[in-house]
Amino acid sequence: MLKSYLIVFFISMLPLIELRGAIPVGIGMGLPILPTYLVCVVGNMLPVPFIYLFARKVLIWGYHKPIIGPFCRFCIVKGEKGGRALEAKAGRGLVAALLLFVGIPLPGTGAWTGTLAASILDMKFKDVLIACMGGVLLAGIIMGLASAGLLGALSGLFAV
């Protein structure tokens, strides 16, 4: 059982997959929903301070390197594009917009991208942590409900 939780924990730390993929994997492995949710939230939030503090510096350092340069350029461009779009739409509600950006489980959104965009926008560390934590909690609830089949059952109520 511990091995299963460790697998889910490490999956939730991966960029792009994060807890959006880890919760369905945990449910598929037969793990209870609430402990899986908690393990995934912790795993998804663990990289956030490191991304905020170091990712931008590492990406700028690797921008002109021959092997990792294309990846670093891709990450910087994606982070800047996402950050500027978020800033343009949000205005003063940037923390709430970041929370929703991280929390709505769509491809390309999540704690990794949100934190990178926030670091590029020079948001305050405290605001980034609050927004990412709220977003990860929201995404976890949505994925937990979807994995448990509750969202599918609710859609049946509104089918014509």
PDB file of C-alpha atoms in Angstrom:
ATOM      1  CA  MET A   1       0.000   0.000   0.000  1.00  0.00           C
ATOM      2  CA  LEU A   2       2.873   2.403   0.821  1.00  0.00           C
ATOM      3  CA  LYS A   3       4.368   1.695  -2.606  1.00  0.00           C
ATOM      4  CA  SER A   4       1.105   2.744  -4.266  1.00  0.00           C
ATOM      5  CA  TYR A   5       0.999   6.008  -2.309  1.00  0.00           C
ATOM      6  CA  LEU A   6       4.633   6.730  -3.219  1.00  0.00           C
ATOM      7  CA  ILE A   7       3.861   6.156  -6.903  1.00  0.00           C
ATOM      8  CA  VAL A   8       0.903   8.548  -6.722  1.00  0.00           C
ATOM      9  CA  PHE A   9       3.000  11.061  -4.755  1.00  0.00           C
ATOM     10  CA  PHE A  10       5.769  11.109  -7.358  1.00  0.00           C
ATOM     11  CA  ILE A  11       3.320  11.237 -10.290  1.00  0.00           C
ATOM     12  CA  SER A  12       1.724  14.327  -8.732  1.00  0.00           C
ATOM     13  CA  MET A  13       5.143  16.015  -8.688  1.00  0.00           C
ATOM     14  CA  LEU A  14       5.680  15.611 -12.438  1.00  0.00           C
ATOM     15  CA  PRO A  15       5.193  18.635 -14.682  1.00  0.00           C
ATOM     16  CA  LEU A  16       2.174  18.494 -17.013  1.00  0.00           C
ATOM     17  CA  ILE A  17       0.771  15.404 -15.264  1.00  0.00           C
ATOM     18  CA  GLU A  18       0.635  16.711 -11.694  1.00  0.00           C
ATOM     19  CA  LEU A  19      -2.280  15.705  -9.483  1.00  0.00           C
ATOM     20  CA  ARG A  20      -4.616  15.790 -12.484  1.00  0.00           C
ATOM     21  CA  GLY A  21      -3.117  12.501 -13.553  1.00  0.00           C
ATOM     22  CA  ALA A  22      -2.119  11.183 -10.148  1.00  0.00           C
ATOM     23  CA  ILE A  23      -5.605  11.125  -8.630  1.00  0.00           C
ATOM     24  CA  PRO A  24      -7.108   8.960 -11.404  1.00  0.00           C
ATOM     25  CA  VAL A  25      -4.080   6.646 -11.148  1.00  0.00           C
ATOM     26  CA  GLY A  26      -4.559   6.350  -7.382  1.00  0.00           C
ATOM     27  CA  ILE A  27      -8.267   5.663  -7.740  1.00  0.00           C
ATOM     28  CA  GLY A  28      -7.465   3.125 -10.465  1.00  0.00           C
ATOM     29  CA  MET A  29      -5.034   1.402  -8.087  1.00  0.00           C
ATOM     30  CA  GLY A  30      -7.858   1.019  -5.577  1.00  0.00           C
ATOM     31  CA  LEU A  31      -6.606   3.611  -3.082  1.00  0.00           C
ATOM     32  CA  PRO A  32      -9.201   5.459  -0.974  1.00  0.00           C
ATOM     33  CA  ILE A  33     -10.108   8.894  -2.363  1.00  0.00           C
ATOM     34  CA  LEU A  34      -9.348  11.126   0.647  1.00  0.00           C
ATOM     35  CA  PRO A  35      -5.814   9.837   1.415  1.00  0.00           C
ATOM     36  CA  THR A  36      -5.038   9.840  -2.310  1.00  0.00           C
ATOM     37  CA  TYR A  37      -6.230  13.442  -2.560  1.00  0.00           C
ATOM     38  CA  LEU A  38      -4.076  14.532   0.395  1.00  0.00           C
ATOM     39  CA  VAL A  39      -0.961  12.729  -0.878  1.00  0.00           C
ATOM     40  CA  CYS A  40      -1.442  14.242  -4.337  1.00  0.00           C
ATOM     41  CA  VAL A  41      -1.923  17.777  -2.991  1.00  0.00           C
ATOM     42  CA  VAL A  42       1.295  17.533  -0.966  1.00  0.00           C
ATOM     43  CA  GLY A  43       3.162  16.052  -3.934  1.00  0.00           C
ATOM     44  CA  ASN A  44       1.876  18.708  -6.309  1.00  0.00           C
ATOM     45  CA  MET A  45       2.707  21.595  -3.945  1.00  0.00           C
ATOM     46  CA  LEU A  46       6.193  20.393  -2.977  1.00  0.00           C
ATOM     47  CA  PRO A  47       7.926  21.699  -6.148  1.00  0.00           C
ATOM     48  CA  VAL A  48       6.167  25.093  -6.111  1.00  0.00           C
ATOM     49  CA  PRO A  49       8.670  27.016  -3.911  1.00  0.00           C
ATOM     50  CA  PHE A  50      11.599  25.584  -5.877  1.00  0.00           C
ATOM     51  CA  ILE A  51       9.991  26.487  -9.204  1.00  0.00           C
ATOM     52  CA  TYR A  52       9.309  30.009  -7.976  1.00  0.00           C
ATOM     53  CA  LEU A  53      12.791  30.558  -6.567  1.00  0.00           C
ATOM     54  CA  PHE A  54      14.989  28.757  -9.112  1.00  0.00           C
ATOM     55  CA  ALA A  55      13.218  27.874 -12.383  1.00  0.00           C
ATOM     56  CA  ARG A  56      13.457  31.304 -13.943  1.00  0.00           C
ATOM     57  CA  LYS A  57      17.177  31.557 -13.129  1.00  0.00           C
ATOM     58  CA  VAL A  58      17.900  28.099 -14.511  1.00  0.00           C
ATOM     59  CA  LEU A  59      15.900  28.765 -17.686  1.00  0.00           C
ATOM     60  CA  ILE A  60      17.673  32.068 -18.296  1.00  0.00           C
ATOM     61  CA  TRP A  61      21.033  30.376 -17.674  1.00  0.00           C
ATOM     62  CA  GLY A  62      20.209  27.610 -20.169  1.00  0.00           C
ATOM     63  CA  TYR A  63      18.613  29.874 -22.788  1.00  0.00           C
ATOM     64  CA  HIS A  64      21.699  29.980 -25.044  1.00  0.00           C
ATOM     65  CA  LYS A  65      23.078  26.514 -24.277  1.00  0.00           C
ATOM     66  CA  PRO A  66      23.243  24.243 -27.336  1.00  0.00           C
ATOM     67  CA  ILE A  67      21.519  21.150 -25.932  1.00  0.00           C
ATOM     68  CA  ILE A  68      19.011  22.526 -23.421  1.00  0.00           C
ATOM     69  CA  GLY A  69      18.517  25.923 -25.092  1.00  0.00           C
ATOM     70  CA  PRO A  70      15.428  25.008 -27.135  1.00  0.00           C
ATOM     71  CA  PHE A  71      13.682  23.576 -24.067  1.00  0.00           C
ATOM     72  CA  CYS A  72      14.590  26.618 -21.957  1.00  0.00           C
ATOM     73  CA  ARG A  73      13.363  28.984 -24.667  1.00  0.00           C
ATOM     74  CA  PHE A  74      10.103  27.020 -24.943  1.00  0.00           C
ATOM     75  CA  CYS A  75       9.532  27.226 -21.173  1.00  0.00           C
ATOM     76  CA  ILE A  76      10.323  30.936 -20.983  1.00  0.00           C
ATOM     77  CA  VAL A  77       8.097  31.763 -23.963  1.00  0.00           C
ATOM     78  CA  LYS A  78       5.237  29.612 -22.631  1.00  0.00           C
ATOM     79  CA  GLY A  79       5.574  31.092 -19.132  1.00  0.00           C
ATOM     80  CA  GLU A  80       5.712  34.660 -20.417  1.00  0.00           C
ATOM     81  CA  LYS A  81       2.827  34.146 -22.822  1.00  0.00           C
ATOM     82  CA  GLY A  82       0.666  32.562 -20.123  1.00  0.00           C
ATOM     83  CA  GLY A  83       1.671  35.160 -17.562  1.00  0.00           C
ATOM     84  CA  ARG A  84       0.976  38.138 -19.799  1.00  0.00           C
ATOM     85  CA  ALA A  85      -2.381  36.723 -20.909  1.00  0.00           C
ATOM     86  CA  LEU A  86      -3.310  36.079 -17.289  1.00  0.00           C
ATOM     87  CA  GLU A  87      -2.213  39.567 -16.270  1.00  0.00           C
ATOM     88  CA  ALA A  88      -4.154  41.188 -19.124  1.00  0.00           C
ATOM     89  CA  LYS A  89      -7.372  39.377 -18.269  1.00  0.00           C
ATOM     90  CA  ALA A  90      -7.069  39.620 -14.500  1.00  0.00           C
ATOM     91  CA  GLY A  91      -5.935  43.176 -13.856  1.00  0.00           C
ATOM     92  CA  ARG A  92      -6.091  43.595 -10.084  1.00  0.00           C
ATOM     93  CA  GLY A  93      -7.465  40.104  -9.480  1.00  0.00           C
ATOM     94  CA  LEU A  94      -4.214  38.419 -10.475  1.00  0.00           C
ATOM     95  CA  VAL A  95      -4.115  36.112  -7.433  1.00  0.00           C
ATOM     96  CA  ALA A  96      -7.672  34.893  -8.083  1.00  0.00           C
ATOM     97  CA  ALA A  97      -6.901  34.461 -11.783  1.00  0.00           C
ATOM     98  CA  LEU A  98      -3.792  32.441 -10.945  1.00  0.00           C
ATOM     99  CA  LEU A  99      -5.847  30.289  -8.560  1.00  0.00           C
ATOM    100  CA  LEU A 100      -8.345  29.538 -11.345  1.00  0.00           C
ATOM    101  CA  PHE A 101      -5.564  28.993 -13.886  1.00  0.00           C
ATOM    102  CA  VAL A 102      -3.977  26.385 -11.635  1.00  0.00           C
ATOM    103  CA  GLY A 103      -7.309  24.953 -10.471  1.00  0.00           C
ATOM    104  CA  ILE A 104      -9.138  24.306 -13.726  1.00  0.00           C
ATOM    105  CA  PRO A 105      -7.780  20.970 -14.960  1.00  0.00           C
ATOM    106  CA  LEU A 106      -7.043  21.754 -18.605  1.00  0.00           C
ATOM    107  CA  PRO A 107      -3.948  20.833 -20.634  1.00  0.00           C
ATOM    108  CA  GLY A 108      -1.118  23.307 -20.094  1.00  0.00           C
ATOM    109  CA  THR A 109      -2.422  24.640 -16.802  1.00  0.00           C
ATOM    110  CA  GLY A 110      -1.355  23.624 -13.332  1.00  0.00           C
ATOM    111  CA  ALA A 111       0.996  24.471 -10.509  1.00  0.00           C
ATOM    112  CA  TRP A 112       4.164  24.174 -12.590  1.00  0.00           C
ATOM    113  CA  THR A 113       3.014  26.495 -15.383  1.00  0.00           C
ATOM    114  CA  GLY A 114       1.220  28.834 -12.989  1.00  0.00           C
ATOM    115  CA  THR A 115       4.238  29.177 -10.718  1.00  0.00           C
ATOM    116  CA  LEU A 116       6.577  29.743 -13.650  1.00  0.00           C
ATOM    117  CA  ALA A 117       4.248  32.414 -15.059  1.00  0.00           C
ATOM    118  CA  ALA A 118       3.969  34.037 -11.613  1.00  0.00           C
ATOM    119  CA  SER A 119       7.751  34.129 -11.205  1.00  0.00           C
ATOM    120  CA  ILE A 120       8.108  35.739 -14.626  1.00  0.00           C
ATOM    121  CA  LEU A 121       5.481  38.315 -13.598  1.00  0.00           C
ATOM    122  CA  ASP A 122       7.407  38.929 -10.337  1.00  0.00           C
ATOM    123  CA  MET A 123       4.376  38.190  -8.165  1.00  0.00           C
ATOM    124  CA  LYS A 124       4.906  38.058  -4.414  1.00  0.00           C
ATOM    125  CA  PHE A 125       5.912  34.643  -3.088  1.00  0.00           C
ATOM    126  CA  LYS A 126       3.083  34.607  -0.527  1.00  0.00           C
ATOM    127  CA  ASP A 127       0.477  35.388  -3.203  1.00  0.00           C
ATOM    128  CA  VAL A 128       1.848  32.640  -5.442  1.00  0.00           C
ATOM    129  CA  LEU A 129       1.717  30.074  -2.632  1.00  0.00           C
ATOM    130  CA  ILE A 130      -1.861  31.014  -1.721  1.00  0.00           C
ATOM    131  CA  ALA A 131      -3.057  30.962  -5.324  1.00  0.00           C
ATOM    132  CA  CYS A 132      -1.294  27.706  -6.159  1.00  0.00           C
ATOM    133  CA  MET A 133      -2.509  25.985  -2.997  1.00  0.00           C
ATOM    134  CA  GLY A 134      -6.081  27.052  -3.677  1.00  0.00           C
ATOM    135  CA  GLY A 135      -5.775  25.997  -7.311  1.00  0.00           C
ATOM    136  CA  VAL A 136      -4.290  22.608  -6.462  1.00  0.00           C
ATOM    137  CA  LEU A 137      -7.038  22.002  -3.896  1.00  0.00           C
ATOM    138  CA  LEU A 138      -9.676  22.946  -6.486  1.00  0.00           C
ATOM    139  CA  ALA A 139      -8.128  20.784  -9.212  1.00  0.00           C
ATOM    140  CA  GLY A 140      -7.908  17.897  -6.757  1.00  0.00           C
ATOM    141  CA  ILE A 141     -11.590  18.192  -5.877  1.00  0.00           C
ATOM    142  CA  ILE A 142     -12.577  18.316  -9.553  1.00  0.00           C
ATOM    143  CA  MET A 143     -10.385  15.336 -10.445  1.00  0.00           C
ATOM    144  CA  GLY A 144     -11.504  13.394  -7.385  1.00  0.00           C
ATOM    145  CA  LEU A 145     -15.157  13.893  -8.301  1.00  0.00           C
ATOM    146  CA  ALA A 146     -14.472  13.007 -11.931  1.00  0.00           C
ATOM    147  CA  SER A 147     -12.467   9.915 -10.969  1.00  0.00           C
ATOM    148  CA  ALA A 148     -15.198   8.756  -8.618  1.00  0.00           C
ATOM    149  CA  GLY A 149     -17.731   9.096 -11.438  1.00  0.00           C
ATOM    150  CA  LEU A 150     -19.767  11.773  -9.698  1.00  0.00           C
ATOM    151  CA  LEU A 151     -19.414  14.328 -12.490  1.00  0.00           C
ATOM    152  CA  GLY A 152     -20.607  11.753 -15.011  1.00  0.00           C
ATOM    153  CA  ALA A 153     -23.602  10.929 -12.811  1.00  0.00           C
ATOM    154  CA  LEU A 154     -24.463  14.623 -12.498  1.00  0.00           C
ATOM    155  CA  SER A 155     -24.279  15.115 -16.266  1.00  0.00           C
ATOM    156  CA  GLY A 156     -26.876  12.350 -16.623  1.00  0.00           C
ATOM    157  CA  LEU A 157     -29.333  14.482 -14.681  1.00  0.00           C
ATOM    158  CA  PHE A 158     -29.125  17.227 -17.296  1.00  0.00           C
ATOM    159  CA  ALA A 159     -29.145  15.044 -20.406  1.00  0.00           C
ATOM    160  CA  VAL A 160     -31.988  15.669 -22.780  1.00  0.00           C
TER     161      VAL A 160
END
